[in-house]
CSV table of C-alpha atoms in Angstrom, one decimal:
chain,number,residue,atom,x,y,z
A,1,MET,CA,88.8,106.3,123.0
A,2,ILE,CA,88.7,103.1,120.9
A,3,ASP,CA,89.2,99.6,122.4
A,4,VAL,CA,89.0,96.9,119.9
A,5,ASP,CA,89.7,93.2,121.0
A,6,GLY,CA,89.5,89.9,119.2
A,7,LEU,CA,87.2,91.2,116.2
A,8,THR,CA,86.4,88.5,113.6
A,9,LYS,CA,84.0,88.8,110.8
A,10,SER,CA,83.3,86.6,107.8
A,11,TYR,CA,81.2,87.1,104.7
A,12,GLY,CA,80.3,83.6,103.9
A,13,ALA,CA,83.6,81.7,103.3
A,14,VAL,CA,85.6,85.0,103.2
A,15,GLU,CA,87.3,85.8,106.5
A,16,ALA,CA,87.4,89.7,106.5
A,17,LEU,CA,88.7,90.1,110.0
A,18,ARG,CA,90.7,87.5,111.9
A,19,GLY,CA,91.3,88.4,115.5
A,20,VAL,CA,91.9,92.1,115.2
A,21,SER,CA,92.8,94.1,118.3
A,22,PHE,CA,94.2,97.7,118.9
A,23,HIS,CA,93.6,100.6,121.3
A,24,ILE,CA,93.6,104.3,120.3
A,25,LYS,CA,93.9,107.2,123.0
A,26,SER,CA,92.1,110.5,122.9
A,27,GLY,CA,93.7,113.0,120.7
A,28,GLU,CA,95.6,110.7,118.5
A,29,ILE,CA,95.6,110.9,114.7
A,30,VAL,CA,95.9,107.2,113.7
A,31,GLY,CA,96.1,105.8,110.1
A,32,LEU,CA,94.4,102.6,109.2
A,33,LEU,CA,96.6,101.4,106.5
A,34,GLY,CA,96.2,98.4,104.2
A,35,PRO,CA,95.9,97.2,100.7
A,36,ASN,CA,92.4,97.0,99.1
A,37,GLY,CA,90.4,94.2,100.7
A,38,ALA,CA,92.5,94.1,103.9
A,39,GLY,CA,89.4,94.7,106.1
A,40,LYS,CA,89.6,98.5,106.8
A,41,THR,CA,86.2,99.3,105.8
A,42,THR,CA,84.7,96.4,107.7
A,43,ILE,CA,86.3,97.7,110.9
A,44,ILE,CA,85.0,101.2,110.4
A,45,LYS,CA,81.5,99.8,109.8
A,46,ILE,CA,81.8,97.8,113.0
A,47,LEU,CA,83.1,100.9,114.9
A,48,THR,CA,80.2,103.0,113.7
A,49,GLY,CA,77.5,100.3,114.5
A,50,TYR,CA,76.7,99.6,110.9
A,51,LEU,CA,77.9,95.9,111.1
A,52,HIS,CA,78.0,93.3,114.1
A,53,PRO,CA,81.2,91.3,114.3
A,54,ASP,CA,81.0,87.7,114.5
A,55,THR,CA,83.1,87.7,117.9
A,56,GLY,CA,85.0,90.3,119.7
A,57,THR,CA,84.2,93.4,121.6
A,58,VAL,CA,84.5,97.2,120.6
A,59,LEU,CA,84.2,100.0,123.0
A,60,VAL,CA,84.2,103.6,122.1
A,61,ASP,CA,84.5,106.2,124.8
A,62,ASP,CA,84.0,103.3,127.3
A,63,LEU,CA,80.6,102.4,125.7
A,64,ASP,CA,80.0,99.1,124.0
A,65,VAL,CA,79.1,99.7,120.3
A,66,LEU,CA,76.8,96.7,120.4
A,67,THR,CA,74.8,97.5,123.3
A,68,HIS,CA,75.0,101.4,123.3
A,69,THR,CA,74.8,101.8,119.5
A,70,ARG,CA,73.0,105.1,119.4
A,71,GLU,CA,75.1,106.7,122.3
A,72,VAL,CA,78.2,105.8,120.5
A,73,GLN,CA,77.1,107.1,117.1
A,74,SER,CA,76.3,110.4,118.8
A,75,ARG,CA,79.9,110.7,119.7
A,76,ILE,CA,81.2,109.8,116.3
A,77,GLY,CA,81.6,111.9,113.0
A,78,TYR,CA,81.8,109.8,110.1
A,79,LEU,CA,82.8,110.6,106.4
A,80,PRO,CA,82.5,107.4,104.2
A,81,GLU,CA,84.5,106.9,101.1
A,82,ASN,CA,81.4,108.0,99.1
A,83,ALA,CA,79.9,110.9,101.2
A,84,PRO,CA,76.1,110.7,101.4
A,85,LEU,CA,75.3,114.0,99.7
A,86,TYR,CA,72.1,115.2,98.0
A,87,PRO,CA,73.1,117.0,94.7
A,88,GLU,CA,69.8,119.0,94.5
A,89,LEU,CA,70.2,120.5,97.8
A,90,SER,CA,72.3,123.7,98.6
A,91,VAL,CA,75.1,123.4,101.0
A,92,GLN,CA,73.2,125.4,103.7
A,93,GLY,CA,70.2,123.2,103.3
A,94,TYR,CA,72.0,120.0,103.6
A,95,LEU,CA,73.8,121.1,106.7
A,96,LYS,CA,70.5,122.2,108.2
A,97,MET,CA,69.0,118.9,107.4
A,98,MET,CA,72.0,117.1,109.0
A,99,ALA,CA,71.7,119.3,112.1
A,100,ASP,CA,68.1,118.2,112.4
A,101,MET,CA,69.1,114.5,112.0
A,102,ARG,CA,71.9,114.9,114.7
A,103,GLN,CA,69.2,116.4,117.0
A,104,ILE,CA,71.1,119.6,117.6
A,105,PRO,CA,68.9,122.0,119.5
A,106,PRO,CA,67.4,124.6,117.0
A,107,GLY,CA,68.9,127.5,119.1
A,108,GLU,CA,72.4,126.0,118.5
A,109,GLN,CA,72.2,125.1,114.9
A,110,ARG,CA,73.1,128.4,113.4
A,111,ALA,CA,76.3,128.6,115.4
A,112,ARG,CA,77.2,124.9,114.8
A,113,ILE,CA,76.6,125.2,111.0
A,114,SER,CA,78.8,128.4,111.0
A,115,GLU,CA,81.6,126.8,112.8
A,116,ALA,CA,81.6,123.8,110.5
A,117,VAL,CA,81.3,126.1,107.3
A,118,TYR,CA,84.3,128.4,108.4
A,119,ALA,CA,86.4,125.3,109.4
A,120,THR,CA,85.9,123.6,106.1
A,121,GLY,CA,86.1,126.9,103.9
A,122,LEU,CA,82.7,126.6,102.6
A,123,VAL,CA,81.5,130.2,103.3
A,124,ASP,CA,81.3,131.1,99.5
A,125,MET,CA,79.4,127.9,98.7
A,126,LEU,CA,76.6,128.0,101.0
A,127,VAL,CA,73.8,128.7,98.5
A,128,ARG,CA,75.2,126.7,95.7
A,129,PRO,CA,73.8,123.2,94.9
A,130,ILE,CA,76.0,120.4,96.0
A,131,GLY,CA,75.7,118.9,92.5
A,132,GLN,CA,77.5,122.0,91.1
A,133,LEU,CA,80.5,121.8,93.4
A,134,SER,CA,83.8,120.3,92.5
A,135,LYS,CA,84.9,117.0,94.0
A,136,GLY,CA,87.1,118.7,96.6
A,137,PHE,CA,84.3,120.9,97.7
A,138,ARG,CA,81.9,118.0,97.9
A,139,GLN,CA,84.4,116.4,100.3
A,140,ARG,CA,84.6,119.4,102.5
A,141,VAL,CA,80.8,119.4,102.7
A,142,GLY,CA,81.1,115.7,103.7
A,143,LEU,CA,83.6,116.8,106.4
A,144,ALA,CA,81.3,119.6,107.6
A,145,GLN,CA,78.5,117.3,108.3
A,146,ALA,CA,80.9,114.9,110.2
A,147,ILE,CA,82.0,117.8,112.5
A,148,LEU,CA,78.5,119.6,113.0
A,149,HIS,CA,78.0,118.0,116.3
A,150,LYS,CA,81.5,118.3,117.6
A,151,PRO,CA,82.3,114.6,117.8
A,152,LYS,CA,84.7,113.3,120.2
A,153,LEU,CA,85.9,110.7,117.4
A,154,LEU,CA,86.2,111.5,113.8
A,155,ILE,CA,86.3,108.5,111.3
A,156,LEU,CA,87.3,109.3,107.8
A,157,ASP,CA,87.4,106.6,105.0
A,158,GLU,CA,89.6,107.4,102.2
A,159,PRO,CA,89.2,111.3,102.7
A,160,THR,CA,91.4,112.4,99.8
A,161,ILE,CA,90.5,109.8,97.1
A,162,GLY,CA,89.8,111.4,93.8
A,163,LEU,CA,91.2,114.8,94.8
A,164,ASP,CA,93.8,116.8,92.8
A,165,PRO,CA,97.2,117.6,94.7
A,166,THR,CA,96.0,121.0,95.7
A,167,GLN,CA,92.8,119.6,97.2
A,168,ILE,CA,94.7,117.1,98.9
A,169,VAL,CA,97.0,119.5,100.7
A,170,GLU,CA,93.9,121.5,101.8
A,171,ILE,CA,92.2,118.4,103.3
A,172,ARG,CA,95.3,117.5,105.1
A,173,ARG,CA,95.5,121.0,106.6
A,174,LEU,CA,91.8,120.7,107.8
A,175,ILE,CA,92.3,117.3,109.2
A,176,ARG,CA,95.3,118.7,111.3
A,177,ARG,CA,93.0,121.6,112.5
A,178,LEU,CA,90.3,119.1,113.5
A,179,ALA,CA,92.6,117.0,115.5
A,180,ALA,CA,92.7,119.9,118.1
A,181,HIS,CA,89.3,118.8,119.3
A,182,SER,CA,88.8,115.3,118.1
A,183,THR,CA,90.5,111.9,118.1
A,184,ILE,CA,90.9,111.0,114.4
A,185,LEU,CA,91.0,107.6,112.8
A,186,PHE,CA,91.2,107.6,108.9
A,187,SER,CA,91.5,104.7,106.5
A,188,THR,CA,93.6,104.6,103.5
A,189,HIS,CA,95.8,102.7,101.2
A,190,ILE,CA,97.9,105.8,100.2
A,191,LEU,CA,101.3,105.7,102.3
A,192,SER,CA,102.0,109.3,101.9
A,193,GLU,CA,98.7,110.2,103.6
A,194,VAL,CA,99.8,108.3,106.8
A,195,GLU,CA,103.3,109.9,106.5
A,196,ALA,CA,101.9,113.3,106.2
A,197,LEU,CA,99.3,113.3,108.9
A,198,CYS,CA,99.8,110.5,111.4
A,199,ASP,CA,102.1,109.7,114.5
A,200,ARG,CA,101.0,106.4,114.4
A,201,ALA,CA,99.9,103.6,112.0
A,202,ILE,CA,97.9,100.3,112.2
A,203,ILE,CA,98.7,98.2,109.2
A,204,LEU,CA,96.1,95.6,108.2
A,205,MET,CA,96.8,92.6,105.8
A,206,ASN,CA,94.4,89.7,105.1
A,207,GLY,CA,92.1,90.8,108.0
A,208,GLN,CA,94.9,91.0,110.6
A,209,VAL,CA,97.0,93.5,112.4
A,210,ARG,CA,100.6,93.1,110.9
A,211,ALA,CA,101.9,96.2,112.6
A,212,ASP,CA,100.8,98.8,115.2
A,213,SER,CA,103.3,101.4,116.1
A,214,ARG,CA,104.3,105.1,116.0
A,215,LEU,CA,105.9,106.0,112.7
A,216,ALA,CA,109.3,107.0,114.3
A,217,ASP,CA,109.5,103.6,115.8
A,218,LEU,CA,108.1,101.6,112.8
A,219,GLU,CA,110.8,103.2,110.5
A,220,VAL,CA,113.8,102.8,112.8
A,221,THR,CA,116.1,99.9,112.4
A,222,ALA,CA,118.9,98.2,114.1
A,223,ASP,CA,121.2,98.9,111.1
A,224,ALA,CA,123.7,101.7,111.0
A,225,VAL,CA,125.3,103.6,108.0
A,226,LEU,CA,128.9,104.5,108.2
A,227,VAL,CA,130.5,106.9,105.5
A,228,LEU,CA,134.3,107.5,105.4
A,229,GLN,CA,136.4,110.2,103.8
A,230,ALA,CA,138.6,107.5,102.5
A,231,LYS,CA,138.9,103.6,102.5
A,232,PRO,CA,141.4,102.2,105.0
A,233,GLU,CA,142.3,98.5,104.9
A,234,GLY,CA,140.1,96.0,106.9
A,235,VAL,CA,137.0,98.1,107.6
A,236,ASP,CA,134.7,95.4,106.4
A,237,ALA,CA,136.3,92.6,108.6
A,238,ALA,CA,136.6,95.0,111.7
A,239,LEU,CA,132.8,95.9,111.5
A,240,ARG,CA,131.8,92.2,111.1
A,241,ARG,CA,133.7,91.3,114.3
A,242,MET,CA,131.7,93.8,116.3
A,243,ALA,CA,129.1,92.3,118.9
A,244,GLY,CA,125.6,92.6,117.7
A,245,VAL,CA,126.5,92.8,113.8
A,246,ARG,CA,124.9,90.2,111.6
A,247,GLY,CA,126.4,91.5,108.2
A,248,VAL,CA,128.0,94.4,106.2
A,249,GLU,CA,127.0,95.7,103.0
A,250,THR,CA,128.9,98.2,100.8
A,251,VAL,CA,126.6,100.9,99.6
A,252,ARG,CA,126.9,103.8,97.1
A,253,THR,CA,126.7,107.5,97.9
A,254,PRO,CA,126.1,110.3,95.4
A,255,ASP,CA,129.5,111.9,96.2
A,256,GLY,CA,131.4,108.7,95.8
A,257,TYR,CA,132.7,108.2,99.3
A,258,PRO,CA,133.2,104.7,100.7
A,259,ALA,CA,130.0,103.7,102.7
A,260,TYR,CA,128.8,100.8,104.5
A,261,ARG,CA,125.4,99.7,106.0
A,262,VAL,CA,126.1,97.8,109.1
A,263,LEU,CA,123.2,95.2,109.7
A,264,GLY,CA,122.3,94.9,113.4
A,265,LYS,CA,120.5,92.2,115.5
A,266,GLY,CA,117.6,93.1,117.6
A,267,ASN,CA,116.9,96.7,118.1
A,268,ALA,CA,120.3,97.8,119.7
A,269,ASP,CA,121.8,101.1,118.5
A,270,LEU,CA,125.2,100.1,116.7
A,271,CYS,CA,126.3,103.6,116.3
A,272,PRO,CA,128.2,104.2,119.8
A,273,GLY,CA,130.2,100.9,119.2
A,274,ILE,CA,131.1,101.9,115.5
A,275,TYR,CA,132.1,105.4,116.6
A,276,ASP,CA,134.5,103.9,119.2
A,277,LEU,CA,135.9,101.4,116.6
A,278,ALA,CA,136.4,104.3,114.2
A,279,ARG,CA,138.4,106.3,116.8
A,280,SER,CA,140.5,103.4,117.8
A,281,GLN,CA,141.3,102.7,114.2
A,282,SER,CA,141.8,106.3,113.1
A,283,TRP,CA,139.2,105.9,110.3
A,284,PRO,CA,138.5,109.3,108.6
A,285,LEU,CA,134.8,109.5,109.6
A,286,ARG,CA,132.4,111.5,107.5
A,287,GLU,CA,129.0,110.4,108.6
A,288,LEU,CA,127.6,107.9,111.0
A,289,ARG,CA,123.8,107.4,111.7
A,290,ARG,CA,121.2,104.9,112.5
A,291,ASP,CA,119.5,103.7,109.3
A,292,VAL,CA,115.7,104.5,108.7
A,293,ARG,CA,113.4,102.5,106.6
A,294,THR,CA,110.5,104.3,104.5
A,295,LEU,CA,107.0,103.4,105.4
A,296,GLU,CA,106.8,102.1,101.7
A,297,SER,CA,109.6,99.5,102.6
A,298,VAL,CA,108.1,98.5,105.8
A,299,PHE,CA,104.8,97.9,104.1
A,300,ASN,CA,106.3,96.0,101.3
A,301,GLN,CA,108.3,94.0,103.6
A,302,LEU,CA,105.1,92.9,105.5
A,303,ALA,CA,103.3,92.2,102.3
A,304,THR,CA,106.0,89.6,101.3
A,305,THR,CA,106.4,87.8,104.7
A,306,GLU,CA,104.3,85.5,106.5
A,307,ASP,CA,100.9,86.4,108.2
A,308,ARG,CA,102.2,87.2,111.6
A,309,PRO,CA,102.2,90.3,113.7
């Protein structure tokens, strides 16, 4: 659905994008994650045809954004960080205006508006002026206009910013429902949003892609955690002698059992070897598992290392 290759973009002396490339398949929900100023909004503006890159190519649904801008825009539903709403219009009047702008045939408009209103939970708000709605309902109006034309690609820029916890949960549920019919790319700097909604994350920092992976793969490490019922002699030394082990750390457990984090090299799974060692040494095994990083720890690690993929 999206093919981005070698994007660069500068604003004067500031390099907003530095050789960004990624690919998104149809039906994916992908989080575009990064700190403020990482280049997320610049990428979105290029994808939607609002900005031209300095170099690089962007294809959406196999169409070049630069040469087929209108065709690409007809396939995209876009909710910017600050939705372009008209506070004096009613919800119904605004959606009718957007249907006209999207060139939806008059005979189809009623059905399309009805579908969008039911999908976003706006049935009871149709005749109310947008300016009288809460922040959460205004976000829903923005989403409704973005899905009126049944887009193949839905792009959301900070869709839950400024919402209270209840509204955030409701918007998340809505995004999951929309994923049944659209590929979804949403930009955020809130890690919990990506963990709650995405199978995959693209992490941008300083205008570069620092990570692009499924969350399950991104969070898995080569390390293993071993918890024993009691502490036999020589556990630490025996673990260090294992092939593929670069170190052993003693860790605390809430219940006070002796525990070790066995640091691995590369991506090999140390658990089978540790299990065989524990059996041969008759260690009282309580728990053995592959260690998992949080998305926060991955993000912080990337933020404190050199600019390299």
